Short mmCIF file of N, CA and C in Angstrom, two decimals:
data_model
loop_
_atom_site.label_atom_id
_atom_site.label_comp_id
_atom_site.label_asym_id
_atom_site.label_seq_id
_atom_site.Cartn_x
_atom_site.Cartn_y
_atom_site.Cartn_z
N MET A 232 6.85 4.34 -26.22
CA MET A 232 7.73 4.84 -25.18
C MET A 232 7.21 6.14 -24.59
N GLU A 233 6.76 7.04 -25.44
CA GLU A 233 6.22 8.32 -24.96
C GLU A 233 4.98 8.10 -24.11
N GLN A 234 4.16 7.12 -24.48
CA GLN A 234 2.95 6.81 -23.71
C GLN A 234 3.33 6.33 -22.30
N ASP A 235 4.38 5.50 -22.20
CA ASP A 235 4.85 5.04 -20.90
C ASP A 235 5.32 6.20 -20.04
N THR A 236 6.04 7.14 -20.66
CA THR A 236 6.53 8.30 -19.95
C THR A 236 5.36 9.15 -19.46
N ASP A 237 4.37 9.36 -20.30
CA ASP A 237 3.18 10.13 -19.92
C ASP A 237 2.46 9.45 -18.75
N ARG A 238 2.36 8.14 -18.80
CA ARG A 238 1.69 7.39 -17.73
C ARG A 238 2.47 7.51 -16.42
N GLN A 239 3.79 7.45 -16.49
CA GLN A 239 4.60 7.59 -15.29
C GLN A 239 4.46 8.99 -14.70
N ILE A 240 4.46 9.99 -15.54
CA ILE A 240 4.29 11.37 -15.07
C ILE A 240 2.93 11.53 -14.40
N GLU A 241 1.90 10.98 -15.01
CA GLU A 241 0.55 11.04 -14.43
C GLU A 241 0.52 10.36 -13.06
N LEU A 242 1.18 9.22 -12.95
CA LEU A 242 1.23 8.50 -11.68
C LEU A 242 1.96 9.31 -10.62
N PHE A 243 3.11 9.89 -10.96
CA PHE A 243 3.86 10.70 -10.01
C PHE A 243 3.07 11.93 -9.59
N GLU A 244 2.34 12.52 -10.51
CA GLU A 244 1.49 13.67 -10.17
C GLU A 244 0.41 13.26 -9.18
N ALA A 245 -0.20 12.10 -9.41
CA ALA A 245 -1.25 11.61 -8.50
C ALA A 245 -0.68 11.34 -7.11
N PHE A 246 0.50 10.74 -7.04
CA PHE A 246 1.14 10.52 -5.74
C PHE A 246 1.48 11.85 -5.07
N GLY A 247 1.96 12.81 -5.85
CA GLY A 247 2.27 14.12 -5.30
C GLY A 247 1.05 14.81 -4.73
N GLN A 248 -0.07 14.72 -5.42
CA GLN A 248 -1.31 15.30 -4.93
C GLN A 248 -1.77 14.61 -3.65
N ALA A 249 -1.61 13.28 -3.60
CA ALA A 249 -1.99 12.54 -2.40
C ALA A 249 -1.15 12.99 -1.21
N LEU A 250 0.15 13.20 -1.45
CA LEU A 250 1.04 13.63 -0.37
C LEU A 250 0.77 15.06 0.07
N ALA A 251 0.49 15.92 -0.89
CA ALA A 251 0.32 17.34 -0.59
C ALA A 251 -1.05 17.67 -0.01
N GLY A 252 -1.98 16.75 -0.11
CA GLY A 252 -3.35 17.05 0.28
C GLY A 252 -3.64 17.00 1.76
N SER A 253 -2.70 16.54 2.59
CA SER A 253 -2.99 16.39 4.01
C SER A 253 -1.68 16.26 4.80
N LEU A 254 -1.79 16.50 6.09
CA LEU A 254 -0.67 16.26 6.99
C LEU A 254 -0.93 15.04 7.87
N GLU A 255 -2.11 14.45 7.74
CA GLU A 255 -2.49 13.29 8.54
C GLU A 255 -2.00 12.01 7.85
N LEU A 256 -1.19 11.22 8.55
CA LEU A 256 -0.59 10.02 7.96
C LEU A 256 -1.64 9.06 7.42
N ASP A 257 -2.67 8.77 8.19
CA ASP A 257 -3.67 7.80 7.73
C ASP A 257 -4.38 8.27 6.47
N GLU A 258 -4.66 9.55 6.39
CA GLU A 258 -5.30 10.10 5.20
C GLU A 258 -4.37 10.00 3.99
N ILE A 259 -3.10 10.33 4.18
CA ILE A 259 -2.12 10.23 3.10
C ILE A 259 -1.99 8.80 2.62
N LEU A 260 -1.88 7.85 3.55
CA LEU A 260 -1.74 6.45 3.16
C LEU A 260 -2.98 5.94 2.43
N GLY A 261 -4.16 6.37 2.87
CA GLY A 261 -5.39 6.00 2.18
C GLY A 261 -5.42 6.54 0.76
N ARG A 262 -4.98 7.77 0.60
CA ARG A 262 -4.93 8.36 -0.75
C ARG A 262 -3.91 7.64 -1.63
N MET A 263 -2.78 7.27 -1.04
CA MET A 263 -1.75 6.55 -1.81
C MET A 263 -2.28 5.19 -2.27
N ALA A 264 -2.98 4.48 -1.40
CA ALA A 264 -3.56 3.19 -1.77
C ALA A 264 -4.58 3.37 -2.89
N ALA A 265 -5.37 4.43 -2.82
CA ALA A 265 -6.36 4.69 -3.87
C ALA A 265 -5.68 4.99 -5.20
N VAL A 266 -4.55 5.70 -5.18
CA VAL A 266 -3.80 5.98 -6.40
C VAL A 266 -3.31 4.67 -7.02
N VAL A 267 -2.80 3.76 -6.20
CA VAL A 267 -2.33 2.47 -6.71
C VAL A 267 -3.46 1.74 -7.41
N VAL A 268 -4.63 1.70 -6.78
CA VAL A 268 -5.77 1.01 -7.37
C VAL A 268 -6.20 1.68 -8.67
N GLU A 269 -6.33 2.99 -8.62
CA GLU A 269 -6.83 3.74 -9.78
C GLU A 269 -5.86 3.73 -10.97
N HIS A 270 -4.60 3.97 -10.70
CA HIS A 270 -3.64 4.18 -11.78
C HIS A 270 -2.89 2.93 -12.22
N LEU A 271 -2.79 1.94 -11.35
CA LEU A 271 -2.03 0.75 -11.71
C LEU A 271 -2.92 -0.44 -12.02
N GLY A 272 -4.22 -0.27 -11.85
CA GLY A 272 -5.16 -1.30 -12.27
C GLY A 272 -5.36 -2.45 -11.29
N TYR A 273 -4.89 -2.30 -10.06
CA TYR A 273 -5.14 -3.33 -9.06
C TYR A 273 -6.55 -3.16 -8.50
N ARG A 274 -7.15 -4.26 -8.09
CA ARG A 274 -8.48 -4.19 -7.47
C ARG A 274 -8.39 -3.82 -6.00
N ASN A 275 -7.28 -4.17 -5.37
CA ASN A 275 -7.09 -3.95 -3.94
C ASN A 275 -5.68 -3.46 -3.67
N CYS A 276 -5.54 -2.71 -2.61
CA CYS A 276 -4.21 -2.28 -2.18
C CYS A 276 -4.24 -2.08 -0.66
N ALA A 277 -3.27 -2.67 0.01
CA ALA A 277 -3.11 -2.46 1.45
C ALA A 277 -1.73 -1.88 1.71
N ILE A 278 -1.68 -0.91 2.58
CA ILE A 278 -0.41 -0.36 3.03
C ILE A 278 -0.24 -0.81 4.47
N VAL A 279 0.83 -1.57 4.68
CA VAL A 279 1.09 -2.18 5.98
C VAL A 279 2.39 -1.61 6.53
N LEU A 280 2.35 -1.13 7.75
CA LEU A 280 3.54 -0.59 8.40
C LEU A 280 4.16 -1.66 9.29
N TYR A 281 5.47 -1.66 9.34
CA TYR A 281 6.19 -2.62 10.16
C TYR A 281 6.72 -1.92 11.41
N HIS A 282 6.48 -2.54 12.56
CA HIS A 282 6.99 -2.04 13.84
C HIS A 282 8.04 -3.03 14.32
N PRO A 283 9.31 -2.82 13.97
CA PRO A 283 10.34 -3.81 14.29
C PRO A 283 10.54 -4.03 15.78
N GLU A 284 10.33 -2.99 16.58
CA GLU A 284 10.51 -3.15 18.02
C GLU A 284 9.52 -4.13 18.63
N ARG A 285 8.35 -4.27 17.99
CA ARG A 285 7.33 -5.22 18.45
C ARG A 285 7.23 -6.44 17.54
N ARG A 286 8.02 -6.41 16.44
CA ARG A 286 7.94 -7.47 15.42
C ARG A 286 6.49 -7.67 14.99
N GLU A 287 5.86 -6.55 14.65
CA GLU A 287 4.44 -6.52 14.37
C GLU A 287 4.16 -5.75 13.08
N LEU A 288 3.16 -6.21 12.35
CA LEU A 288 2.69 -5.53 11.14
C LEU A 288 1.33 -4.91 11.44
N GLU A 289 1.10 -3.73 10.88
CA GLU A 289 -0.17 -3.03 11.11
C GLU A 289 -0.73 -2.54 9.79
N VAL A 290 -1.95 -2.93 9.49
CA VAL A 290 -2.64 -2.47 8.28
C VAL A 290 -3.11 -1.05 8.56
N ARG A 291 -2.52 -0.08 7.86
CA ARG A 291 -2.86 1.32 8.11
C ARG A 291 -3.79 1.90 7.06
N ALA A 292 -3.77 1.34 5.85
CA ALA A 292 -4.68 1.82 4.80
C ALA A 292 -5.01 0.65 3.90
N ILE A 293 -6.25 0.63 3.46
CA ILE A 293 -6.66 -0.45 2.58
C ILE A 293 -7.78 0.04 1.68
N VAL A 294 -7.66 -0.29 0.41
CA VAL A 294 -8.68 0.07 -0.58
C VAL A 294 -9.02 -1.19 -1.35
N GLY A 295 -10.29 -1.47 -1.48
CA GLY A 295 -10.70 -2.64 -2.23
C GLY A 295 -11.98 -3.22 -1.70
N ARG A 296 -12.43 -4.21 -2.39
CA ARG A 296 -13.73 -4.79 -2.06
C ARG A 296 -13.69 -5.53 -0.72
N ASN A 297 -14.54 -5.10 0.17
CA ASN A 297 -14.79 -5.76 1.46
C ASN A 297 -13.55 -5.91 2.34
N TYR A 298 -12.52 -5.14 2.10
CA TYR A 298 -11.32 -5.25 2.92
C TYR A 298 -11.21 -4.16 3.99
N GLU A 299 -12.05 -3.15 3.93
CA GLU A 299 -11.96 -2.03 4.85
C GLU A 299 -11.98 -2.46 6.32
N PRO A 300 -12.73 -3.51 6.72
CA PRO A 300 -12.69 -3.90 8.14
C PRO A 300 -11.31 -4.33 8.62
N MET A 301 -10.41 -4.65 7.71
CA MET A 301 -9.06 -5.04 8.11
C MET A 301 -8.20 -3.85 8.52
N ALA A 302 -8.62 -2.65 8.19
CA ALA A 302 -7.83 -1.46 8.53
C ALA A 302 -7.61 -1.44 10.04
N GLY A 303 -6.37 -1.23 10.43
CA GLY A 303 -6.02 -1.19 11.84
C GLY A 303 -5.62 -2.55 12.41
N ALA A 304 -5.80 -3.61 11.64
CA ALA A 304 -5.44 -4.95 12.13
C ALA A 304 -3.94 -5.02 12.37
N ARG A 305 -3.56 -5.79 13.39
CA ARG A 305 -2.15 -6.00 13.72
C ARG A 305 -1.90 -7.50 13.78
N PHE A 306 -0.71 -7.89 13.33
CA PHE A 306 -0.37 -9.30 13.40
C PHE A 306 1.14 -9.47 13.44
N PRO A 307 1.60 -10.60 13.97
CA PRO A 307 3.05 -10.83 14.08
C PRO A 307 3.72 -10.87 12.72
N ASP A 308 4.98 -10.46 12.69
CA ASP A 308 5.71 -10.46 11.42
C ASP A 308 6.04 -11.87 10.94
N SER A 309 5.71 -12.85 11.71
CA SER A 309 5.96 -14.25 11.32
C SER A 309 4.78 -14.85 10.56
N GLN A 310 3.70 -14.08 10.36
CA GLN A 310 2.50 -14.61 9.71
C GLN A 310 2.30 -14.05 8.32
N GLY A 311 1.74 -14.86 7.46
CA GLY A 311 1.23 -14.44 6.17
C GLY A 311 2.28 -14.00 5.16
N VAL A 312 1.74 -13.60 4.01
CA VAL A 312 2.58 -13.17 2.90
C VAL A 312 3.33 -11.89 3.27
N THR A 313 2.66 -10.97 3.92
CA THR A 313 3.31 -9.72 4.29
C THR A 313 4.47 -9.98 5.24
N GLY A 314 4.28 -10.88 6.19
CA GLY A 314 5.36 -11.25 7.08
C GLY A 314 6.54 -11.85 6.33
N GLU A 315 6.23 -12.66 5.32
CA GLU A 315 7.29 -13.25 4.51
C GLU A 315 8.06 -12.17 3.75
N VAL A 316 7.34 -11.18 3.24
CA VAL A 316 8.00 -10.07 2.53
C VAL A 316 8.95 -9.34 3.48
N VAL A 317 8.51 -9.10 4.71
CA VAL A 317 9.36 -8.42 5.68
C VAL A 317 10.59 -9.27 5.99
N ARG A 318 10.39 -10.56 6.19
CA ARG A 318 11.51 -11.45 6.55
C ARG A 318 12.51 -11.62 5.42
N THR A 319 12.02 -11.72 4.16
CA THR A 319 12.90 -12.03 3.03
C THR A 319 13.37 -10.79 2.28
N GLY A 320 12.60 -9.70 2.37
CA GLY A 320 12.93 -8.50 1.61
C GLY A 320 12.53 -8.58 0.16
N ARG A 321 11.78 -9.62 -0.23
CA ARG A 321 11.33 -9.77 -1.61
C ARG A 321 9.87 -9.34 -1.73
N THR A 322 9.56 -8.66 -2.81
CA THR A 322 8.18 -8.20 -3.03
C THR A 322 7.28 -9.37 -3.39
N ALA A 323 5.99 -9.13 -3.26
CA ALA A 323 5.00 -10.14 -3.62
C ALA A 323 3.77 -9.45 -4.19
N VAL A 324 3.28 -9.98 -5.29
CA VAL A 324 2.01 -9.54 -5.87
C VAL A 324 1.08 -10.74 -5.77
N ILE A 325 -0.06 -10.52 -5.14
CA ILE A 325 -0.97 -11.63 -4.86
C ILE A 325 -2.21 -11.44 -5.72
N SER A 326 -2.57 -12.48 -6.45
CA SER A 326 -3.80 -12.42 -7.23
C SER A 326 -4.90 -13.12 -6.43
N ASP A 327 -6.06 -12.51 -6.45
CA ASP A 327 -7.21 -13.09 -5.72
C ASP A 327 -7.82 -14.21 -6.48
#
């Protein structure tokens, strides 16, 4: 139990450092994605913003193998797993 608490504190500290290190949104989001990969053991992490007025999803930060070209990509909220998450409100973890 103590080990879990220590790990959570370490994770929150890493997120805090990512937030405090910049005022630029894209830089902060990139740092947050890197924290997820580093501390939670995922190989990839994408942070996607939703623009409800356009019903559009935008990849704003991505960390992982060969996924960097997707940064900045936009697509309708009716497409893909991310679109399904937006429509249903349920989370999804995707294994490669």
